[in-house]
PDB file of C-alpha atoms in Angstrom:
ATOM      1  CA  UNK F 170      43.561 -19.756 -30.861  1.00 44.00           C
ATOM      2  CA  UNK F 171      47.082 -21.116 -31.123  1.00 45.00           C
ATOM      3  CA  UNK F 172      46.351 -24.216 -29.040  1.00 51.00           C
ATOM      4  CA  UNK F 173      42.680 -24.819 -29.861  1.00 69.00           C
ATOM      5  CA  UNK F 174      42.070 -27.778 -32.163  1.00 84.00           C
ATOM      6  CA  UNK F 175      40.535 -26.914 -35.560  1.00 92.00           C
ATOM      7  CA  UNK F 176      36.764 -26.738 -35.470  1.00 96.00           C
ATOM      8  CA  UNK F 177      33.854 -27.198 -37.845  1.00 98.00           C
ATOM      9  CA  UNK F 178      31.151 -24.528 -37.547  1.00 98.00           C
ATOM     10  CA  UNK F 179      27.678 -25.469 -38.799  1.00 98.00           C
ATOM     11  CA  UNK F 180      25.170 -22.797 -39.819  1.00 98.00           C
ATOM     12  CA  UNK F 181      21.526 -23.735 -39.208  1.00 98.00           C
ATOM     13  CA  UNK F 182      18.188 -22.018 -39.671  1.00 98.00           C
ATOM     14  CA  UNK F 183      17.094 -19.489 -42.253  1.00 98.00           C
ATOM     15  CA  UNK F 184      18.254 -17.010 -44.899  1.00 96.00           C
ATOM     16  CA  UNK F 185      20.079 -14.802 -42.413  1.00 98.00           C
ATOM     17  CA  UNK F 186      22.838 -17.410 -42.672  1.00 98.00           C
ATOM     18  CA  UNK F 187      21.847 -18.695 -46.134  1.00 98.00           C
ATOM     19  CA  UNK F 188      21.967 -15.280 -47.807  1.00 97.00           C
ATOM     20  CA  UNK F 189      23.444 -16.096 -51.245  1.00 96.00           C
ATOM     21  CA  UNK F 190      20.049 -15.565 -52.884  1.00 95.00           C
ATOM     22  CA  UNK F 191      19.963 -11.960 -51.724  1.00 95.00           C
ATOM     23  CA  UNK F 192      23.414 -11.181 -53.103  1.00 96.00           C
ATOM     24  CA  UNK F 193      22.793 -12.449 -56.664  1.00 88.00           C
ATOM     25  CA  UNK F 194      26.489 -13.089 -57.150  1.00 86.00           C
ATOM     26  CA  UNK F 195      27.431  -9.637 -55.862  1.00 88.00           C
ATOM     27  CA  UNK F 196      29.828 -10.850 -53.202  1.00 93.00           C
ATOM     28  CA  UNK F 197      30.639 -13.642 -50.769  1.00 97.00           C
ATOM     29  CA  UNK F 198      27.760 -14.996 -48.697  1.00 97.00           C
ATOM     30  CA  UNK F 199      27.901 -15.654 -44.959  1.00 98.00           C
ATOM     31  CA  UNK F 200      29.280 -19.181 -45.163  1.00 98.00           C
ATOM     32  CA  UNK F 201      31.984 -18.128 -47.639  1.00 98.00           C
ATOM     33  CA  UNK F 202      33.003 -15.201 -45.449  1.00 98.00           C
ATOM     34  CA  UNK F 203      33.042 -17.459 -42.407  1.00 98.00           C
ATOM     35  CA  UNK F 204      35.318 -19.939 -44.158  1.00 97.00           C
ATOM     36  CA  UNK F 205      37.729 -17.128 -44.996  1.00 97.00           C
ATOM     37  CA  UNK F 206      37.737 -15.619 -41.510  1.00 97.00           C
ATOM     38  CA  UNK F 207      38.058 -18.786 -39.419  1.00 97.00           C
ATOM     39  CA  UNK F 208      41.571 -19.860 -38.369  1.00 96.00           C
ATOM     40  CA  UNK F 209      43.591 -22.164 -40.588  1.00 95.00           C
ATOM     41  CA  UNK F 210      42.301 -25.725 -40.517  1.00 96.00           C
ATOM     42  CA  UNK F 211      38.750 -24.773 -39.501  1.00 97.00           C
ATOM     43  CA  UNK F 212      35.690 -25.456 -41.684  1.00 97.00           C
ATOM     44  CA  UNK F 213      32.254 -23.910 -42.145  1.00 98.00           C
ATOM     45  CA  UNK F 214      29.222 -25.788 -43.475  1.00 98.00           C
ATOM     46  CA  UNK F 215      25.848 -24.343 -44.445  1.00 98.00           C
ATOM     47  CA  UNK F 216      22.787 -26.383 -43.502  1.00 98.00           C
ATOM     48  CA  UNK F 217      20.522 -23.348 -43.113  1.00 98.00           C
ATOM     49  CA  UNK F 218      17.974 -22.820 -45.875  1.00 97.00           C
ATOM     50  CA  UNK F 219      16.091 -19.688 -46.848  1.00 96.00           C
ATOM     51  CA  UNK F 220      12.440 -19.758 -45.811  1.00 96.00           C
ATOM     52  CA  UNK F 221      13.000 -22.121 -42.890  1.00 97.00           C
ATOM     53  CA  UNK F 222      11.163 -21.717 -39.599  1.00 97.00           C
ATOM     54  CA  UNK F 223      12.210 -22.916 -36.149  1.00 97.00           C
ATOM     55  CA  UNK F 224      10.413 -26.233 -36.628  1.00 97.00           C
ATOM     56  CA  UNK F 225      12.611 -26.974 -39.674  1.00 98.00           C
ATOM     57  CA  UNK F 226      15.897 -26.872 -37.758  1.00 98.00           C
ATOM     58  CA  UNK F 227      15.603 -30.390 -36.233  1.00 98.00           C
ATOM     59  CA  UNK F 228      15.435 -31.723 -39.787  1.00 98.00           C
ATOM     60  CA  UNK F 229      18.585 -29.795 -40.687  1.00 98.00           C
ATOM     61  CA  UNK F 230      20.298 -31.288 -37.645  1.00 98.00           C
ATOM     62  CA  UNK F 231      19.783 -34.765 -39.063  1.00 97.00           C
ATOM     63  CA  UNK F 232      22.371 -33.857 -41.734  1.00 97.00           C
ATOM     64  CA  UNK F 233      24.957 -32.770 -39.181  1.00 98.00           C
ATOM     65  CA  UNK F 234      28.510 -33.767 -40.221  1.00 97.00           C
ATOM     66  CA  UNK F 235      30.201 -36.229 -37.894  1.00 96.00           C
ATOM     67  CA  UNK F 236      33.068 -33.798 -37.262  1.00 96.00           C
ATOM     68  CA  UNK F 237      30.831 -30.823 -36.351  1.00 98.00           C
ATOM     69  CA  UNK F 238      32.110 -28.865 -33.349  1.00 97.00           C
ATOM     70  CA  UNK F 239      29.993 -25.673 -33.156  1.00 97.00           C
ATOM     71  CA  UNK F 240      26.370 -24.884 -34.073  1.00 98.00           C
ATOM     72  CA  UNK F 241      25.037 -21.413 -34.940  1.00 98.00           C
ATOM     73  CA  UNK F 242      21.277 -21.013 -35.332  1.00 98.00           C
ATOM     74  CA  UNK F 243      19.216 -18.192 -36.788  1.00 98.00           C
ATOM     75  CA  UNK F 244      15.503 -18.975 -36.551  1.00 98.00           C
ATOM     76  CA  UNK F 245      12.318 -17.044 -35.905  1.00 96.00           C
ATOM     77  CA  UNK F 246      12.184 -14.415 -38.623  1.00 95.00           C
ATOM     78  CA  UNK F 247      10.079 -16.544 -40.936  1.00 95.00           C
ATOM     79  CA  UNK F 248       7.879 -17.682 -38.042  1.00 93.00           C
ATOM     80  CA  UNK F 249       7.089 -14.004 -37.500  1.00 90.00           C
ATOM     81  CA  UNK F 250       6.730 -13.298 -41.223  1.00 87.00           C
ATOM     82  CA  UNK F 251       4.102 -16.000 -41.604  1.00 85.00           C
ATOM     83  CA  UNK F 252       2.012 -14.261 -38.945  1.00 79.00           C
ATOM     84  CA  UNK F 253       2.268 -10.748 -40.404  1.00 68.00           C
ATOM     85  CA  UNK F 254      -1.270 -10.977 -41.767  1.00 62.00           C
ATOM     86  CA  UNK F 255      -2.673 -11.547 -38.286  1.00 62.00           C
ATOM     87  CA  UNK F 256      -0.770  -8.539 -36.978  1.00 61.00           C
ATOM     88  CA  UNK F 257      -2.389  -6.350 -39.633  1.00 59.00           C
ATOM     89  CA  UNK F 258      -5.956  -7.316 -38.705  1.00 61.00           C
ATOM     90  CA  UNK F 259      -8.151  -4.734 -36.941  1.00 62.00           C
ATOM     91  CA  UNK F 260      -8.417  -5.112 -33.159  1.00 58.00           C
ATOM     92  CA  UNK F 261     -11.336  -4.102 -30.947  1.00 70.00           C
ATOM     93  CA  UNK F 262      -8.998  -2.775 -28.267  1.00 71.00           C
ATOM     94  CA  UNK F 263      -5.339  -2.638 -27.260  1.00 69.00           C
ATOM     95  CA  UNK F 264      -6.001  -5.609 -24.988  1.00 74.00           C
ATOM     96  CA  UNK F 265      -7.442  -7.580 -27.913  1.00 65.00           C
ATOM     97  CA  UNK F 266      -4.381  -6.819 -30.023  1.00 65.00           C
ATOM     98  CA  UNK F 267      -2.014  -7.830 -27.228  1.00 70.00           C
ATOM     99  CA  UNK F 268      -3.950 -11.064 -26.700  1.00 72.00           C
ATOM    100  CA  UNK F 269      -3.411 -11.986 -30.350  1.00 74.00           C
ATOM    101  CA  UNK F 270       0.314 -11.280 -30.070  1.00 76.00           C
ATOM    102  CA  UNK F 271       0.446 -13.362 -26.882  1.00 76.00           C
ATOM    103  CA  UNK F 272      -1.122 -16.330 -28.663  1.00 81.00           C
ATOM    104  CA  UNK F 273       1.360 -16.051 -31.545  1.00 85.00           C
ATOM    105  CA  UNK F 274       4.215 -15.714 -29.054  1.00 88.00           C
ATOM    106  CA  UNK F 275       3.223 -18.872 -27.190  1.00 91.00           C
ATOM    107  CA  UNK F 276       2.983 -20.928 -30.380  1.00 92.00           C
ATOM    108  CA  UNK F 277       6.467 -19.771 -31.393  1.00 94.00           C
ATOM    109  CA  UNK F 278       7.778 -20.504 -27.894  1.00 96.00           C
ATOM    110  CA  UNK F 279       6.721 -24.141 -28.200  1.00 96.00           C
ATOM    111  CA  UNK F 280       8.471 -24.560 -31.545  1.00 97.00           C
ATOM    112  CA  UNK F 281      11.597 -22.737 -30.378  1.00 98.00           C
ATOM    113  CA  UNK F 282      11.925 -24.842 -27.227  1.00 97.00           C
ATOM    114  CA  UNK F 283      11.654 -28.064 -29.213  1.00 97.00           C
ATOM    115  CA  UNK F 284      14.234 -26.751 -31.671  1.00 98.00           C
ATOM    116  CA  UNK F 285      16.717 -25.796 -28.955  1.00 97.00           C
ATOM    117  CA  UNK F 286      16.302 -29.145 -27.205  1.00 97.00           C
ATOM    118  CA  UNK F 287      17.139 -30.878 -30.491  1.00 98.00           C
ATOM    119  CA  UNK F 288      20.145 -28.600 -31.099  1.00 98.00           C
ATOM    120  CA  UNK F 289      21.560 -29.341 -27.640  1.00 97.00           C
ATOM    121  CA  UNK F 290      21.146 -33.094 -28.027  1.00 96.00           C
ATOM    122  CA  UNK F 291      24.504 -33.670 -29.821  1.00 96.00           C
ATOM    123  CA  UNK F 292      26.306 -32.037 -26.886  1.00 95.00           C
ATOM    124  CA  UNK F 293      28.095 -29.408 -29.011  1.00 96.00           C
ATOM    125  CA  UNK F 294      28.496 -25.690 -28.249  1.00 95.00           C
ATOM    126  CA  UNK F 295      25.476 -23.774 -29.560  1.00 97.00           C
ATOM    127  CA  UNK F 296      24.942 -20.056 -30.211  1.00 97.00           C
ATOM    128  CA  UNK F 297      21.639 -18.530 -31.315  1.00 98.00           C
ATOM    129  CA  UNK F 298      20.770 -15.297 -33.101  1.00 98.00           C
ATOM    130  CA  UNK F 299      18.019 -12.815 -32.390  1.00 98.00           C
ATOM    131  CA  UNK F 300      15.838 -11.499 -35.226  1.00 97.00           C
ATOM    132  CA  UNK F 301      17.111  -8.207 -36.599  1.00 96.00           C
ATOM    133  CA  UNK F 302      14.921  -5.199 -37.368  1.00 95.00           C
ATOM    134  CA  UNK F 303      13.722  -5.518 -40.986  1.00 94.00           C
ATOM    135  CA  UNK F 304      14.274  -2.676 -43.434  1.00 95.00           C
ATOM    136  CA  UNK F 305      10.843  -2.413 -45.063  1.00 93.00           C
ATOM    137  CA  UNK F 306      10.566   0.690 -47.308  1.00 93.00           C
ATOM    138  CA  UNK F 307       7.257   1.684 -45.705  1.00 91.00           C
ATOM    139  CA  UNK F 308       8.043   3.329 -42.330  1.00 91.00           C
ATOM    140  CA  UNK F 309       4.725   2.249 -40.831  1.00 87.00           C
ATOM    141  CA  UNK F 310       5.271  -1.381 -41.730  1.00 86.00           C
ATOM    142  CA  UNK F 311       8.809  -1.214 -40.398  1.00 89.00           C
ATOM    143  CA  UNK F 312       7.692   0.229 -37.056  1.00 88.00           C
ATOM    144  CA  UNK F 313       4.946  -2.377 -36.679  1.00 83.00           C
ATOM    145  CA  UNK F 314       7.387  -5.184 -37.472  1.00 86.00           C
ATOM    146  CA  UNK F 315       9.935  -3.970 -34.912  1.00 90.00           C
ATOM    147  CA  UNK F 316       7.274  -3.836 -32.195  1.00 86.00           C
ATOM    148  CA  UNK F 317       5.832  -7.245 -33.094  1.00 85.00           C
ATOM    149  CA  UNK F 318       9.278  -8.849 -33.226  1.00 91.00           C
ATOM    150  CA  UNK F 319       9.913  -7.942 -29.600  1.00 92.00           C
ATOM    151  CA  UNK F 320       7.593 -10.806 -28.669  1.00 91.00           C
ATOM    152  CA  UNK F 321       9.634 -13.260 -30.737  1.00 95.00           C
ATOM    153  CA  UNK F 322      12.985 -11.917 -29.567  1.00 96.00           C
ATOM    154  CA  UNK F 323      11.809 -12.163 -25.975  1.00 96.00           C
ATOM    155  CA  UNK F 324      11.333 -15.906 -26.461  1.00 97.00           C
ATOM    156  CA  UNK F 325      14.747 -16.282 -28.100  1.00 98.00           C
ATOM    157  CA  UNK F 326      16.574 -14.430 -25.344  1.00 97.00           C
ATOM    158  CA  UNK F 327      14.652 -16.101 -22.503  1.00 96.00           C
ATOM    159  CA  UNK F 328      15.174 -19.599 -23.853  1.00 97.00           C
ATOM    160  CA  UNK F 329      18.845 -18.955 -24.612  1.00 96.00           C
ATOM    161  CA  UNK F 330      19.547 -17.540 -21.171  1.00 96.00           C
ATOM    162  CA  UNK F 331      17.574 -20.307 -19.459  1.00 95.00           C
ATOM    163  CA  UNK F 332      19.882 -22.843 -21.133  1.00 95.00           C
ATOM    164  CA  UNK F 333      23.085 -20.779 -20.704  1.00 94.00           C
ATOM    165  CA  UNK F 334      23.447 -20.424 -24.500  1.00 95.00           C
ATOM    166  CA  UNK F 335      25.420 -17.520 -26.031  1.00 96.00           C
ATOM    167  CA  UNK F 336      23.370 -14.977 -27.956  1.00 97.00           C
ATOM    168  CA  UNK F 337      24.342 -13.080 -31.116  1.00 98.00           C
ATOM    169  CA  UNK F 338      22.084 -10.015 -31.040  1.00 98.00           C
ATOM    170  CA  UNK F 339      21.555  -9.186 -34.700  1.00 98.00           C
ATOM    171  CA  UNK F 340      19.460  -6.134 -33.806  1.00 97.00           C
ATOM    172  CA  UNK F 341      22.698  -4.468 -32.731  1.00 97.00           C
ATOM    173  CA  UNK F 342      25.095  -6.271 -35.080  1.00 98.00           C
ATOM    174  CA  UNK F 343      23.177  -5.289 -38.249  1.00 97.00           C
ATOM    175  CA  UNK F 344      22.229  -1.751 -37.305  1.00 94.00           C
ATOM    176  CA  UNK F 345      22.751   0.102 -40.623  1.00 95.00           C
ATOM    177  CA  UNK F 346      20.556   0.095 -43.716  1.00 95.00           C
ATOM    178  CA  UNK F 347      23.685  -0.804 -45.727  1.00 96.00           C
ATOM    179  CA  UNK F 348      23.812  -4.113 -43.847  1.00 97.00           C
ATOM    180  CA  UNK F 349      20.781  -5.273 -45.835  1.00 97.00           C
ATOM    181  CA  UNK F 350      20.472  -6.411 -49.454  1.00 96.00           C
ATOM    182  CA  UNK F 351      16.714  -6.833 -48.964  1.00 95.00           C
ATOM    183  CA  UNK F 352      14.293  -5.876 -46.184  1.00 94.00           C
ATOM    184  CA  UNK F 353      14.965  -9.180 -44.420  1.00 93.00           C
ATOM    185  CA  UNK F 354      18.237 -10.319 -46.012  1.00 96.00           C
ATOM    186  CA  UNK F 355      21.823  -9.404 -45.104  1.00 97.00           C
ATOM    187  CA  UNK F 356      24.119  -7.789 -47.646  1.00 97.00           C
ATOM    188  CA  UNK F 357      27.837  -8.516 -47.817  1.00 98.00           C
ATOM    189  CA  UNK F 358      28.439  -5.820 -45.198  1.00 97.00           C
ATOM    190  CA  UNK F 359      25.860  -7.321 -42.868  1.00 97.00           C
ATOM    191  CA  UNK F 360      27.264 -10.782 -43.455  1.00 98.00           C
ATOM    192  CA  UNK F 361      30.717  -9.524 -42.539  1.00 98.00           C
ATOM    193  CA  UNK F 362      29.417  -8.238 -39.222  1.00 98.00           C
ATOM    194  CA  UNK F 363      27.554 -11.472 -38.486  1.00 98.00           C
ATOM    195  CA  UNK F 364      30.617 -13.566 -39.301  1.00 98.00           C
ATOM    196  CA  UNK F 365      32.790 -11.447 -37.023  1.00 97.00           C
ATOM    197  CA  UNK F 366      30.546 -12.272 -34.062  1.00 97.00           C
ATOM    198  CA  UNK F 367      30.370 -15.972 -34.960  1.00 98.00           C
ATOM    199  CA  UNK F 368      34.152 -16.164 -35.058  1.00 97.00           C
ATOM    200  CA  UNK F 369      34.489 -14.220 -31.799  1.00 95.00           C
ATOM    201  CA  UNK F 370      32.316 -16.832 -30.138  1.00 95.00           C
ATOM    202  CA  UNK F 371      33.583 -19.998 -31.832  1.00 95.00           C
ATOM    203  CA  UNK F 372      37.308 -19.364 -31.434  1.00 93.00           C
ATOM    204  CA  UNK F 373      36.962 -17.620 -28.104  1.00 84.00           C
ATOM    205  CA  UNK F 374      38.506 -18.907 -24.879  1.00 74.00           C
ATOM    206  CA  UNK F 375      35.556 -21.060 -23.773  1.00 72.00           C
ATOM    207  CA  UNK F 376      32.797 -21.585 -26.387  1.00 66.00           C
ATOM    208  CA  UNK F 377      31.722 -24.832 -24.660  1.00 61.00           C
ATOM    209  CA  UNK F 378      31.487 -23.243 -21.234  1.00 62.00           C
ATOM    210  CA  UNK F 379      27.668 -23.203 -21.302  1.00 68.00           C
ATOM    211  CA  UNK F 380      27.210 -19.667 -20.089  1.00 73.00           C
ATOM    212  CA  UNK F 381      25.133 -16.930 -21.617  1.00 83.00           C
ATOM    213  CA  UNK F 382      27.172 -14.205 -23.276  1.00 92.00           C
ATOM    214  CA  UNK F 383      25.877 -11.540 -25.629  1.00 94.00           C
ATOM    215  CA  UNK F 384      27.764 -10.844 -28.873  1.00 95.00           C
ATOM    216  CA  UNK F 385      26.529  -7.532 -30.212  1.00 94.00           C
ATOM    217  CA  UNK F 386      28.996  -5.926 -32.572  1.00 83.00           C
ATOM    218  CA  UNK F 387      30.719  -2.999 -30.898  1.00 70.00           C
ATOM    219  CA  UNK F 388      29.297  -4.074 -27.536  1.00 53.00           C
ATOM    220  CA  UNK F 389      29.892  -7.494 -26.033  1.00 47.00           C
ATOM    221  CA  UNK F 390      28.357  -8.592 -22.756  1.00 46.00           C
ATOM    222  CA  UNK F 391      27.374  -4.981 -22.032  1.00 43.00           C
ATOM    223  CA  UNK F 392      30.932  -3.570 -22.126  1.00 40.00           C
ATOM    224  CA  UNK F 393      32.847  -1.896 -24.982  1.00 37.00           C
ATOM    225  CA  UNK F 394      35.365  -4.076 -26.778  1.00 36.00           C
TER     226      UNK F 394
END
């Protein structure tokens, strides 16, 4: 950190990184916390917007600052949310239900691949986030969401690893109910945990090394910190 030139971290994607609306003035949002935690001389810019899906990220990239050095992307949660109605429809069999999930998964995979290709185009270090487990009050809805999201998270992890992109696994980073200000929105505590992993990656020894590494809170790359 002492010899690394100051960087400019750009947050892209959805309300996981654009969480001010969930906090209602009750504390610093993710981008504010990131600005405070980064080393002196570094910057953080928020281009993520609540409600965005993977297909919206290429549009956000068009507003990339010229001095950007690192890109962090959280996308997929709203893609899944928009398909929740399909997941609640009756199925004739387990195979029928799985076939519907497979079709949704493939549509998301196409959008996510296009998004990642666009994010890699500037040639900057990129890290992506998985979709965390939502905290819906209804236990049944929560369990169904966690199971359904495995299909989306499988795409995120596969595509990240195929491109040697680091992965911030929010399922493990935001593991407590207190990490959430809303069922799908991080609280200040959750934002703090997310920012810690972003900083660990961005100011680490080789963020541009193009190798897959998992940042997961108390566990990193499968070994205790």
